[in-house]
C-alpha cells in the first residue's frame, strides 16, 4: 500500500492551481505548479449528475448490491464486450476472485500449489493476489519496449517449470496498453488448458486489435481506485469473464461462498461492490470513451513537445525514451511514462518546481522484502530492474491543459540543458 499512499500524498501535496496560466522565460526558476492529478476538475463538470445518482441510492435504501450494482455491471460488461461482469470491492479483490473463480489455488491434495506466471514489473497486488489465492507466482521478465510481460520469457518459464502445474498466465496491461495478446492467445492454444487472466486494473477502454480489455482473456480484473482512468469515490473493482461458470462462481465467492442465504458452499469472502460506488461509476462510464481519447491526444502532444525540444532518443543513454505504442494496441494512457537519464535527479528537480511525477514502480516485485520467499535475487529479471531505475510517469489526465504540458516539457528541457 506504500505506493498508493505515496501517490495520494503527492497529489495532496501539490499546491492549488493558478487560475490564470502564467508563462515564464525561465521555467527552471519560476515554474507554474503542475499537479500529477487534479480530481476536482473532473468532479466540477459532473457534480450534479453524480450527486443525483448517489441520492437515488440513498432514496432506494438498497446499499448492498441491488439495482445500482446490477446496472453498472450490465453497462460495464457491454463497454468491454465481455458477456459477464461482477462488481467487487477493489482491483485486488478482482484478481483474487478471478483466480478463485477459475479454481486456481492449492491443489486438491493440498501437497502442492497451482502456479501462475506473471510479471515482476507491476503493482504489488498482481503477485500478492496469487499468493492470497493459495497459488504460486512464477515470474518472467518484460518486453523492454512496452514494459508488459514478455510472451517469449513466459514460454521459457513454461518450458523450465517441469513438475509445476501452471494453470494460468497473468499479463498486466501496464500504463493502459494491452499486453501482446496475439502472442498470449497463441501460447494459450499451445499449452491447453492454460488460462489467460488479464490484470486490466489500468486499462478500462484499452483494446488489442479492436477487442477491448476484459474480453481478451478468460478472466480480467479491473480497479476503480481513485487515480485510475475509470475511478470511483473510494475503493472498487470488477471482474469480467467470458465464462458463465466463472461468473456464477465469482458471484458466489464475493458473498461468503453463498448461493443460498446462510448456506456456505465454499469459503468465499466479503468483497462486494458498494452500491454508492456503482452509481458513481455508472455515471463516469458514459464519459470514459471521451476521456480516453483526451488521454491519447495529450500523450501525442507530449510526444510532439519532446521531439520539438530535441529530447527524444532511441535509448536512455542518449536522451529521453518516449512511450512506445504497439500498432495493434489502442492504449488509454492511464500513465504517460518515459525512460529518463538521471531519473531521480530529474524527479527532484521537477518536485522543487512543484511539478508532479511518479515512479511506477521503483522496486520490482521479486526484490520486495515481503516476497523474498519466492526465491528470486537481484539480476534475475534485468529488464524489469532497468525499467524500475529509469521510468518516470508525468502528469496526464483528461483535463490537463496544454500550457501545463508545455511547462512540464520546458522544465525537463531546462534540467538537461
Ligand atoms: C496493475 C494493478 N493491479 C492491481 C491493482 C490493485 O487495484 P486496487 O488498488 O483497486 O486494489 C492496481 C491498482 O493499484 C494496479 O495498478
GROMACS .gro file of C-alpha atoms and ligand atoms in nm:
model
  433
    1UNK     CA    1   0.000   0.000   0.000
    2UNK     CA    2   0.301   0.230   0.035
    3UNK     CA    3   0.294   0.317  -0.332
    4UNK     CA    4  -0.070   0.418  -0.320
    5UNK     CA    5  -0.017   0.623  -0.005
    6UNK     CA    6   0.280   0.795  -0.160
    7UNK     CA    7   0.071   0.858  -0.469
    8UNK     CA    8  -0.206   1.015  -0.257
    9UNK     CA    9   0.049   1.227  -0.071
   10UNK     CA   10   0.200   1.354  -0.397
   11UNK     CA   11  -0.143   1.458  -0.515
   12UNK     CA   12  -0.240   1.622  -0.187
   13UNK     CA   13   0.094   1.797  -0.155
   14UNK     CA   14   0.051   1.958  -0.495
   15UNK     CA   15  -0.019   2.329  -0.450
   16UNK     CA   16  -0.354   2.463  -0.574
   17UNK     CA   17  -0.373   2.554  -0.940
   18UNK     CA   18  -0.333   2.911  -1.051
   19UNK     CA   19  -0.649   3.040  -1.214
   20UNK     CA   20  -0.458   3.209  -1.496
   21UNK     CA   21  -0.176   3.027  -1.671
   22UNK     CA   22   0.149   3.218  -1.638
   23UNK     CA   23   0.434   3.179  -1.884
   24UNK     CA   24   0.792   3.247  -1.781
   25UNK     CA   25   1.111   3.278  -1.976
   26UNK     CA   26   1.298   3.095  -1.708
   27UNK     CA   27   1.086   2.792  -1.624
   28UNK     CA   28   1.354   2.646  -1.400
   29UNK     CA   29   1.322   2.932  -1.156
   30UNK     CA   30   0.961   3.035  -1.189
   31UNK     CA   31   0.779   2.720  -1.285
   32UNK     CA   32   0.400   2.708  -1.275
   33UNK     CA   33   0.279   2.428  -1.047
   34UNK     CA   34   0.155   2.122  -1.237
   35UNK     CA   35  -0.011   1.860  -1.018
   36UNK     CA   36   0.025   1.494  -1.106
   37UNK     CA   37  -0.354   1.472  -1.099
   38UNK     CA   38  -0.638   1.708  -1.015
   39UNK     CA   39  -0.961   1.521  -0.940
   40UNK     CA   40  -1.155   1.842  -0.879
   41UNK     CA   41  -1.159   1.933  -1.249
   42UNK     CA   42  -1.349   1.618  -1.343
   43UNK     CA   43  -1.586   1.645  -1.048
   44UNK     CA   44  -1.670   2.009  -1.128
   45UNK     CA   45  -1.822   1.903  -1.461
   46UNK     CA   46  -2.014   1.606  -1.323
   47UNK     CA   47  -2.114   1.729  -0.979
   48UNK     CA   48  -2.491   1.743  -1.034
   49UNK     CA   49  -2.509   1.414  -1.222
   50UNK     CA   50  -2.305   1.227  -0.963
   51UNK     CA   51  -2.479   1.371  -0.661
   52UNK     CA   52  -2.816   1.286  -0.811
   53UNK     CA   53  -2.702   0.925  -0.876
   54UNK     CA   54  -2.587   0.898  -0.513
   55UNK     CA   55  -2.916   1.050  -0.395
   56UNK     CA   56  -3.104   0.783  -0.588
   57UNK     CA   57  -2.918   0.508  -0.399
   58UNK     CA   58  -2.992   0.684  -0.068
   59UNK     CA   59  -3.360   0.711  -0.157
   60UNK     CA   60  -3.374   0.343  -0.251
   61UNK     CA   61  -3.204   0.245   0.078
   62UNK     CA   62  -3.051  -0.051  -0.110
   63UNK     CA   63  -2.689  -0.022  -0.011
   64UNK     CA   64  -2.574  -0.380  -0.069
   65UNK     CA   65  -2.583  -0.492  -0.434
   66UNK     CA   66  -2.930  -0.414  -0.574
   67UNK     CA   67  -3.010  -0.213  -0.889
   68UNK     CA   68  -2.713   0.025  -0.872
   69UNK     CA   69  -2.465  -0.263  -0.883
   70UNK     CA   70  -2.651  -0.467  -1.145
   71UNK     CA   71  -2.700  -0.153  -1.356
   72UNK     CA   72  -2.326  -0.078  -1.352
   73UNK     CA   73  -2.232  -0.442  -1.414
   74UNK     CA   74  -2.453  -0.450  -1.723
   75UNK     CA   75  -2.317  -0.124  -1.862
   76UNK     CA   76  -1.956  -0.218  -1.785
   77UNK     CA   77  -1.988  -0.564  -1.943
   78UNK     CA   78  -2.126  -0.401  -2.259
   79UNK     CA   79  -1.846  -0.141  -2.258
   80UNK     CA   80  -1.575  -0.406  -2.256
   81UNK     CA   81  -1.765  -0.651  -2.478
   82UNK     CA   82  -1.749  -0.922  -2.213
   83UNK     CA   83  -2.058  -1.136  -2.158
   84UNK     CA   84  -2.024  -1.115  -1.777
   85UNK     CA   85  -1.908  -0.855  -1.526
   86UNK     CA   86  -1.905  -0.892  -1.148
   87UNK     CA   87  -1.857  -0.582  -0.934
   88UNK     CA   88  -1.631  -0.618  -0.632
   89UNK     CA   89  -1.459  -0.414  -0.365
   90UNK     CA   90  -1.120  -0.343  -0.530
   91UNK     CA   91  -0.888  -0.442  -0.812
   92UNK     CA   92  -0.701  -0.660  -0.566
   93UNK     CA   93  -1.023  -0.845  -0.488
   94UNK     CA   94  -1.098  -0.874  -0.860
   95UNK     CA   95  -0.763  -1.050  -0.912
   96UNK     CA   96  -0.827  -1.285  -0.621
   97UNK     CA   97  -1.183  -1.352  -0.739
   98UNK     CA   98  -1.057  -1.429  -1.091
   99UNK     CA   99  -0.811  -1.688  -0.959
  100UNK     CA  100  -1.054  -1.839  -0.709
  101UNK     CA  101  -1.341  -1.849  -0.960
  102UNK     CA  102  -1.110  -2.034  -1.200
  103UNK     CA  103  -1.030  -2.284  -0.921
  104UNK     CA  104  -0.665  -2.184  -0.908
  105UNK     CA  105  -0.506  -2.231  -0.567
  106UNK     CA  106  -0.369  -2.509  -0.351
  107UNK     CA  107  -0.401  -2.829  -0.550
  108UNK     CA  108  -0.680  -3.064  -0.445
  109UNK     CA  109  -0.450  -3.293  -0.243
  110UNK     CA  110  -0.306  -2.992  -0.060
  111UNK     CA  111   0.056  -3.105  -0.107
  112UNK     CA  112   0.145  -2.852  -0.378
  113UNK     CA  113   0.000  -2.537  -0.535
  114UNK     CA  114  -0.106  -2.438  -0.881
  115UNK     CA  115   0.137  -2.196  -1.042
  116UNK     CA  116   0.058  -1.871  -1.223
  117UNK     CA  117   0.312  -1.689  -1.443
  118UNK     CA  118   0.319  -1.312  -1.422
  119UNK     CA  119   0.543  -1.005  -1.435
  120UNK     CA  120   0.770  -0.862  -1.166
  121UNK     CA  121   0.712  -0.511  -1.304
  122UNK     CA  122   0.366  -0.428  -1.172
  123UNK     CA  123   0.180  -0.313  -0.865
  124UNK     CA  124   0.219  -0.546  -0.566
  125UNK     CA  125  -0.138  -0.683  -0.589
  126UNK     CA  126  -0.060  -0.865  -0.915
  127UNK     CA  127   0.157  -1.109  -0.721
  128UNK     CA  128   0.004  -1.087  -0.372
  129UNK     CA  129  -0.338  -1.192  -0.507
  130UNK     CA  130  -0.182  -1.511  -0.646
  131UNK     CA  131  -0.040  -1.590  -0.301
  132UNK     CA  132  -0.371  -1.493  -0.138
  133UNK     CA  133  -0.545  -1.748  -0.364
  134UNK     CA  134  -0.306  -2.015  -0.235
  135UNK     CA  135  -0.122  -2.046  -0.566
  136UNK     CA  136   0.245  -1.998  -0.652
  137UNK     CA  137   0.366  -1.698  -0.856
  138UNK     CA  138   0.632  -1.771  -1.119
  139UNK     CA  139   0.786  -1.459  -1.268
  140UNK     CA  140   0.901  -1.382  -1.621
  141UNK     CA  141   1.070  -1.065  -1.746
  142UNK     CA  142   0.917  -0.786  -1.952
  143UNK     CA  143   0.932  -0.658  -2.308
  144UNK     CA  144   1.157  -0.351  -2.275
  145UNK     CA  145   0.957  -0.150  -2.532
  146UNK     CA  146   0.611  -0.179  -2.376
  147UNK     CA  147   0.708  -0.275  -2.018
  148UNK     CA  148   0.450  -0.556  -2.044
  149UNK     CA  149   0.508  -0.924  -1.967
  150UNK     CA  150   0.715  -1.082  -2.245
  151UNK     CA  151   0.547  -1.383  -2.413
  152UNK     CA  152   0.892  -1.520  -2.501
  153UNK     CA  153   1.002  -1.503  -2.138
  154UNK     CA  154   0.677  -1.676  -2.035
  155UNK     CA  155   0.744  -1.953  -2.286
  156UNK     CA  156   1.088  -2.003  -2.130
  157UNK     CA  157   0.939  -2.028  -1.780
  158UNK     CA  158   0.681  -2.276  -1.910
  159UNK     CA  159   0.950  -2.497  -2.059
  160UNK     CA  160   1.162  -2.489  -1.744
  161UNK     CA  161   0.877  -2.548  -1.498
  162UNK     CA  162   0.857  -2.926  -1.517
  163UNK     CA  163   0.681  -3.064  -1.212
  164UNK     CA  164   0.477  -2.747  -1.160
  165UNK     CA  165   0.111  -2.723  -1.256
  166UNK     CA  166   0.098  -2.393  -1.439
  167UNK     CA  167  -0.272  -2.311  -1.457
  168UNK     CA  168  -0.265  -1.956  -1.587
  169UNK     CA  169  -0.065  -1.667  -1.727
  170UNK     CA  170  -0.149  -1.325  -1.584
  171UNK     CA  171  -0.027  -1.042  -1.809
  172UNK     CA  172  -0.076  -0.684  -1.689
  173UNK     CA  173  -0.187  -0.412  -1.934
  174UNK     CA  174   0.063  -0.175  -1.778
  175UNK     CA  175   0.010   0.201  -1.806
  176UNK     CA  176  -0.307   0.132  -2.009
  177UNK     CA  177  -0.157  -0.055  -2.307
  178UNK     CA  178  -0.265  -0.415  -2.367
  179UNK     CA  179  -0.002  -0.687  -2.346
  180UNK     CA  180   0.079  -0.869  -2.672
  181UNK     CA  181  -0.241  -1.068  -2.696
  182UNK     CA  182  -0.163  -1.226  -3.033
  183UNK     CA  183   0.133  -1.398  -2.869
  184UNK     CA  184  -0.051  -1.485  -2.547
  185UNK     CA  185  -0.351  -1.626  -2.736
  186UNK     CA  186  -0.113  -1.847  -2.940
  187UNK     CA  187   0.059  -1.957  -2.621
  188UNK     CA  188  -0.278  -2.047  -2.468
  189UNK     CA  189  -0.353  -2.268  -2.769
  190UNK     CA  190  -0.016  -2.444  -2.750
  191UNK     CA  191  -0.048  -2.510  -2.378
  192UNK     CA  192  -0.415  -2.605  -2.349
  193UNK     CA  193  -0.586  -2.589  -2.091
  194UNK     CA  194  -0.378  -2.289  -1.980
  195UNK     CA  195  -0.595  -1.990  -1.882
  196UNK     CA  196  -0.523  -1.624  -1.954
  197UNK     CA  197  -0.613  -1.371  -1.684
  198UNK     CA  198  -0.581  -1.000  -1.763
  199UNK     CA  199  -0.470  -0.758  -1.495
  200UNK     CA  200  -0.661  -0.474  -1.659
  201UNK     CA  201  -0.651  -0.251  -1.350
  202UNK     CA  202  -0.503   0.034  -1.555
  203UNK     CA  203  -0.678  -0.032  -1.884
  204UNK     CA  204  -1.056   0.012  -1.894
  205UNK     CA  205  -1.134   0.102  -2.255
  206UNK     CA  206  -0.798  -0.015  -2.395
  207UNK     CA  207  -0.808  -0.265  -2.682
  208UNK     CA  208  -0.593  -0.510  -2.875
  209UNK     CA  209  -0.672  -0.547  -3.247
  210UNK     CA  210  -1.005  -0.380  -3.165
  211UNK     CA  211  -1.103  -0.625  -2.888
  212UNK     CA  212  -1.143  -0.443  -2.556
  213UNK     CA  213  -0.951  -0.536  -2.243
  214UNK     CA  214  -1.189  -0.752  -2.044
  215UNK     CA  215  -1.286  -0.960  -2.347
  216UNK     CA  216  -0.934  -1.080  -2.433
  217UNK     CA  217  -0.861  -1.326  -2.157
  218UNK     CA  218  -1.067  -1.596  -1.989
  219UNK     CA  219  -1.100  -1.355  -1.698
  220UNK     CA  220  -0.999  -0.994  -1.637
  221UNK     CA  221  -0.959  -0.779  -1.327
  222UNK     CA  222  -1.024  -0.403  -1.321
  223UNK     CA  223  -0.952  -0.148  -1.049
  224UNK     CA  224  -1.152   0.169  -0.997
  225UNK     CA  225  -0.914   0.312  -0.735
  226UNK     CA  226  -0.950   0.695  -0.747
  227UNK     CA  227  -0.638   0.751  -0.962
  228UNK     CA  228  -0.747   0.501  -1.229
  229UNK     CA  229  -0.881   0.615  -1.568
  230UNK     CA  230  -1.227   0.496  -1.461
  231UNK     CA  231  -1.236   0.586  -1.095
  232UNK     CA  232  -1.473   0.553  -0.802
  233UNK     CA  233  -1.503   0.775  -0.495
  234UNK     CA  234  -1.318   0.514  -0.291
  235UNK     CA  235  -1.212   0.155  -0.348
  236UNK     CA  236  -1.393  -0.051  -0.612
  237UNK     CA  237  -1.317  -0.313  -0.872
  238UNK     CA  238  -1.467  -0.553  -1.124
  239UNK     CA  239  -1.410  -0.893  -1.274
  240UNK     CA  240  -1.504  -0.957  -1.637
  241UNK     CA  241  -1.522  -1.304  -1.786
  242UNK     CA  242  -1.620  -1.489  -2.100
  243UNK     CA  243  -1.740  -1.786  -1.893
  244UNK     CA  244  -2.085  -1.827  -1.736
  245UNK     CA  245  -1.932  -2.078  -1.493
  246UNK     CA  246  -1.665  -1.833  -1.369
  247UNK     CA  247  -1.926  -1.558  -1.346
  248UNK     CA  248  -2.151  -1.771  -1.127
  249UNK     CA  249  -1.858  -1.874  -0.906
  250UNK     CA  250  -1.732  -1.517  -0.867
  251UNK     CA  251  -2.078  -1.401  -0.753
  252UNK     CA  252  -2.088  -1.684  -0.501
  253UNK     CA  253  -1.732  -1.616  -0.377
  254UNK     CA  254  -1.777  -1.238  -0.334
  255UNK     CA  255  -2.066  -1.309  -0.093
  256UNK     CA  256  -1.909  -1.553   0.154
  257UNK     CA  257  -1.944  -1.852  -0.074
  258UNK     CA  258  -2.323  -1.845  -0.052
  259UNK     CA  259  -2.559  -1.948  -0.327
  260UNK     CA  260  -2.847  -1.971  -0.083
  261UNK     CA  261  -2.859  -1.735   0.216
  262UNK     CA  262  -2.657  -1.877   0.507
  263UNK     CA  263  -2.560  -2.194   0.321
  264UNK     CA  264  -2.185  -2.157   0.257
  265UNK     CA  265  -2.078  -2.387  -0.026
  266UNK     CA  266  -1.718  -2.258  -0.028
  267UNK     CA  267  -1.501  -2.032   0.180
  268UNK     CA  268  -1.556  -1.709  -0.006
  269UNK     CA  269  -1.508  -1.358   0.122
  270UNK     CA  270  -1.698  -1.032   0.155
  271UNK     CA  271  -1.575  -0.830  -0.141
  272UNK     CA  272  -1.893  -0.688  -0.288
  273UNK     CA  273  -1.904  -0.364  -0.486
  274UNK     CA  274  -2.054  -0.085  -0.277
  275UNK     CA  275  -2.384   0.041  -0.427
  276UNK     CA  276  -2.288   0.409  -0.398
  277UNK     CA  277  -1.960   0.344  -0.579
  278UNK     CA  278  -2.151   0.157  -0.850
  279UNK     CA  279  -2.380   0.458  -0.901
  280UNK     CA  280  -2.079   0.692  -0.933
  281UNK     CA  281  -1.909   0.454  -1.175
  282UNK     CA  282  -2.213   0.419  -1.399
  283UNK     CA  283  -2.222   0.795  -1.448
  284UNK     CA  284  -1.850   0.815  -1.520
  285UNK     CA  285  -1.853   0.516  -1.756
  286UNK     CA  286  -2.060   0.721  -2.001
  287UNK     CA  287  -1.775   0.973  -2.032
  288UNK     CA  288  -1.491   0.723  -2.044
  289UNK     CA  289  -1.455   0.692  -2.425
  290UNK     CA  290  -1.416   1.071  -2.447
  291UNK     CA  291  -1.172   1.079  -2.152
  292UNK     CA  292  -0.963   0.801  -2.304
  293UNK     CA  293  -0.950   0.991  -2.636
  294UNK     CA  294  -0.834   1.301  -2.450
  295UNK     CA  295  -0.561   1.099  -2.277
  296UNK     CA  296  -0.438   0.973  -2.617
  297UNK     CA  297  -0.439   1.330  -2.752
  298UNK     CA  298  -0.241   1.453  -2.452
  299UNK     CA  299   0.009   1.171  -2.494
  300UNK     CA  300   0.053   1.265  -2.861
  301UNK     CA  301   0.109   1.627  -2.754
  302UNK     CA  302   0.381   1.524  -2.506
  303UNK     CA  303   0.544   1.324  -2.787
  304UNK     CA  304   0.541   1.630  -3.014
  305UNK     CA  305   0.673   1.863  -2.744
  306UNK     CA  306   0.959   1.629  -2.651
  307UNK     CA  307   1.054   1.581  -3.016
  308UNK     CA  308   1.036   1.954  -3.087
  309UNK     CA  309   1.263   2.016  -2.787
  310UNK     CA  310   1.514   1.764  -2.928
  311UNK     CA  311   1.488   1.549  -2.615
  312UNK     CA  312   1.358   1.223  -2.763
  313UNK     CA  313   1.614   0.945  -2.815
  314UNK     CA  314   1.624   0.579  -2.911
  315UNK     CA  315   1.781   0.477  -2.581
  316UNK     CA  316   1.820   0.619  -2.234
  317UNK     CA  317   2.196   0.674  -2.270
  318UNK     CA  318   2.124   0.934  -2.536
  319UNK     CA  319   1.812   1.101  -2.403
  320UNK     CA  320   1.451   1.050  -2.309
  321UNK     CA  321   1.279   0.739  -2.441
  322UNK     CA  322   0.915   0.817  -2.520
  323UNK     CA  323   0.635   0.563  -2.465
  324UNK     CA  324   0.612   0.301  -2.740
  325UNK     CA  325   0.268   0.214  -2.874
  326UNK     CA  326   0.229  -0.121  -3.047
  327UNK     CA  327   0.034  -0.061  -3.372
  328UNK     CA  328  -0.208  -0.340  -3.273
  329UNK     CA  329  -0.289  -0.169  -2.942
  330UNK     CA  330  -0.533   0.109  -2.858
  331UNK     CA  331  -0.386   0.242  -2.534
  332UNK     CA  332  -0.567   0.462  -2.282
  333UNK     CA  333  -0.254   0.628  -2.138
  334UNK     CA  334  -0.352   0.564  -1.782
  335UNK     CA  335   0.007   0.685  -1.740
  336UNK     CA  336   0.248   0.859  -1.975
  337UNK     CA  337   0.582   0.702  -1.883
  338UNK     CA  338   0.923   0.800  -2.015
  339UNK     CA  339   1.263   0.646  -1.954
  340UNK     CA  340   1.482   0.927  -1.826
  341UNK     CA  341   1.859   0.959  -1.782
  342UNK     CA  342   1.943   1.059  -1.419
  343UNK     CA  343   1.580   0.986  -1.337
  344UNK     CA  344   1.593   1.052  -0.963
  345UNK     CA  345   1.769   1.388  -1.001
  346UNK     CA  346   1.517   1.486  -1.269
  347UNK     CA  347   1.228   1.393  -1.040
  348UNK     CA  348   1.373   1.604  -0.760
  349UNK     CA  349   1.425   1.895  -0.999
  350UNK     CA  350   1.059   1.875  -1.103
  351UNK     CA  351   0.939   1.842  -0.743
  352UNK     CA  352   1.139   2.155  -0.650
  353UNK     CA  353   0.934   2.335  -0.914
  354UNK     CA  354   0.605   2.185  -0.792
  355UNK     CA  355   0.570   1.965  -1.098
  356UNK     CA  356   0.423   1.626  -1.016
  357UNK     CA  357   0.573   1.299  -1.134
  358UNK     CA  358   0.569   0.943  -1.004
  359UNK     CA  359   0.762   0.619  -1.032
  360UNK     CA  360   0.554   0.314  -1.120
  361UNK     CA  361   0.731   0.110  -0.983
  362UNK     CA  362   1.064   0.174  -0.810
  363UNK     CA  363   1.121  -0.181  -0.680
  364UNK     CA  364   1.036  -0.482  -0.898
  365UNK     CA  365   0.826  -0.739  -0.716
  366UNK     CA  366   1.096  -1.008  -0.698
  367UNK     CA  367   1.305  -0.766  -0.488
  368UNK     CA  368   1.028  -0.670  -0.243
  369UNK     CA  369   1.114  -0.771   0.113
  370UNK     CA  370   0.781  -0.944   0.169
  371UNK     CA  371   0.828  -1.158  -0.142
  372UNK     CA  372   1.179  -1.281  -0.060
  373UNK     CA  373   1.025  -1.625  -0.002
  374UNK     CA  374   0.967  -1.658  -0.377
  375UNK     CA  375   1.340  -1.725  -0.401
  376UNK     CA  376   1.443  -1.471  -0.664
  377UNK     CA  377   1.751  -1.248  -0.641
  378UNK     CA  378   1.885  -0.926  -0.796
  379UNK     CA  379   1.975  -0.984  -1.160
  380UNK     CA  380   1.704  -1.244  -1.221
  381UNK     CA  381   1.489  -1.001  -1.426
  382UNK     CA  382   1.732  -0.742  -1.566
  383UNK     CA  383   1.480  -0.573  -1.795
  384UNK     CA  384   1.239  -0.512  -1.508
  385UNK     CA  385   1.524  -0.392  -1.287
  386UNK     CA  386   1.641  -0.146  -1.555
  387UNK     CA  387   1.286  -0.020  -1.603
  388UNK     CA  388   1.244   0.032  -1.228
  389UNK     CA  389   1.557   0.250  -1.231
  390UNK     CA  390   1.461   0.457  -1.537
  391UNK     CA  391   1.084   0.509  -1.562
  392UNK     CA  392   0.911   0.834  -1.476
  393UNK     CA  393   0.538   0.898  -1.510
  394UNK     CA  394   0.441   1.254  -1.600
  395UNK     CA  395   0.110   1.430  -1.528
  396UNK     CA  396  -0.164   1.307  -1.762
  397UNK     CA  397  -0.539   1.311  -1.719
  398UNK     CA  398  -0.825   1.422  -1.943
  399UNK     CA  399  -0.846   1.774  -1.802
  400UNK     CA  400  -0.474   1.859  -1.809
  401UNK     CA  401  -0.414   2.182  -2.002
  402UNK     CA  402  -0.180   2.236  -2.294
  403UNK     CA  403   0.014   2.505  -2.107
  404UNK     CA  404   0.071   2.261  -1.820
  405UNK     CA  405   0.215   2.002  -2.056
  406UNK     CA  406   0.439   2.272  -2.204
  407UNK     CA  407   0.556   2.364  -1.856
  408UNK     CA  408   0.646   2.001  -1.783
  409UNK     CA  409   0.847   1.962  -2.104
  410UNK     CA  410   1.017   2.301  -2.068
  411UNK     CA  411   1.123   2.213  -1.714
  412UNK     CA  412   1.263   1.880  -1.832
  413UNK     CA  413   1.447   2.056  -2.116
  414UNK     CA  414   1.592   2.303  -1.863
  415UNK     CA  415   1.711   2.014  -1.645
  416UNK     CA  416   1.902   1.853  -1.932
  417UNK     CA  417   2.027   2.185  -2.080
  418LIG     C1  418  -0.164  -0.324  -1.217
  418LIG     C2  419  -0.251  -0.319  -1.094
  418LIG     N1  420  -0.300  -0.434  -1.045
  418LIG     C3  421  -0.380  -0.435  -0.937
  418LIG     C4  422  -0.414  -0.318  -0.871
  418LIG     C5  423  -0.495  -0.325  -0.747
  418LIG     O1  424  -0.613  -0.249  -0.753
  418LIG     P1  425  -0.677  -0.189  -0.620
  418LIG     O2  426  -0.589  -0.079  -0.571
  418LIG     O3  427  -0.811  -0.139  -0.666
  418LIG     O4  428  -0.691  -0.298  -0.522
  418LIG     C6  429  -0.366  -0.196  -0.921
  418LIG     C7  430  -0.403  -0.067  -0.858
  418LIG     O5  431  -0.332  -0.004  -0.788
  418LIG     C8  432  -0.280  -0.196  -1.033
  418LIG     O6  433  -0.230  -0.083  -1.083
   0.00000   0.00000   0.00000
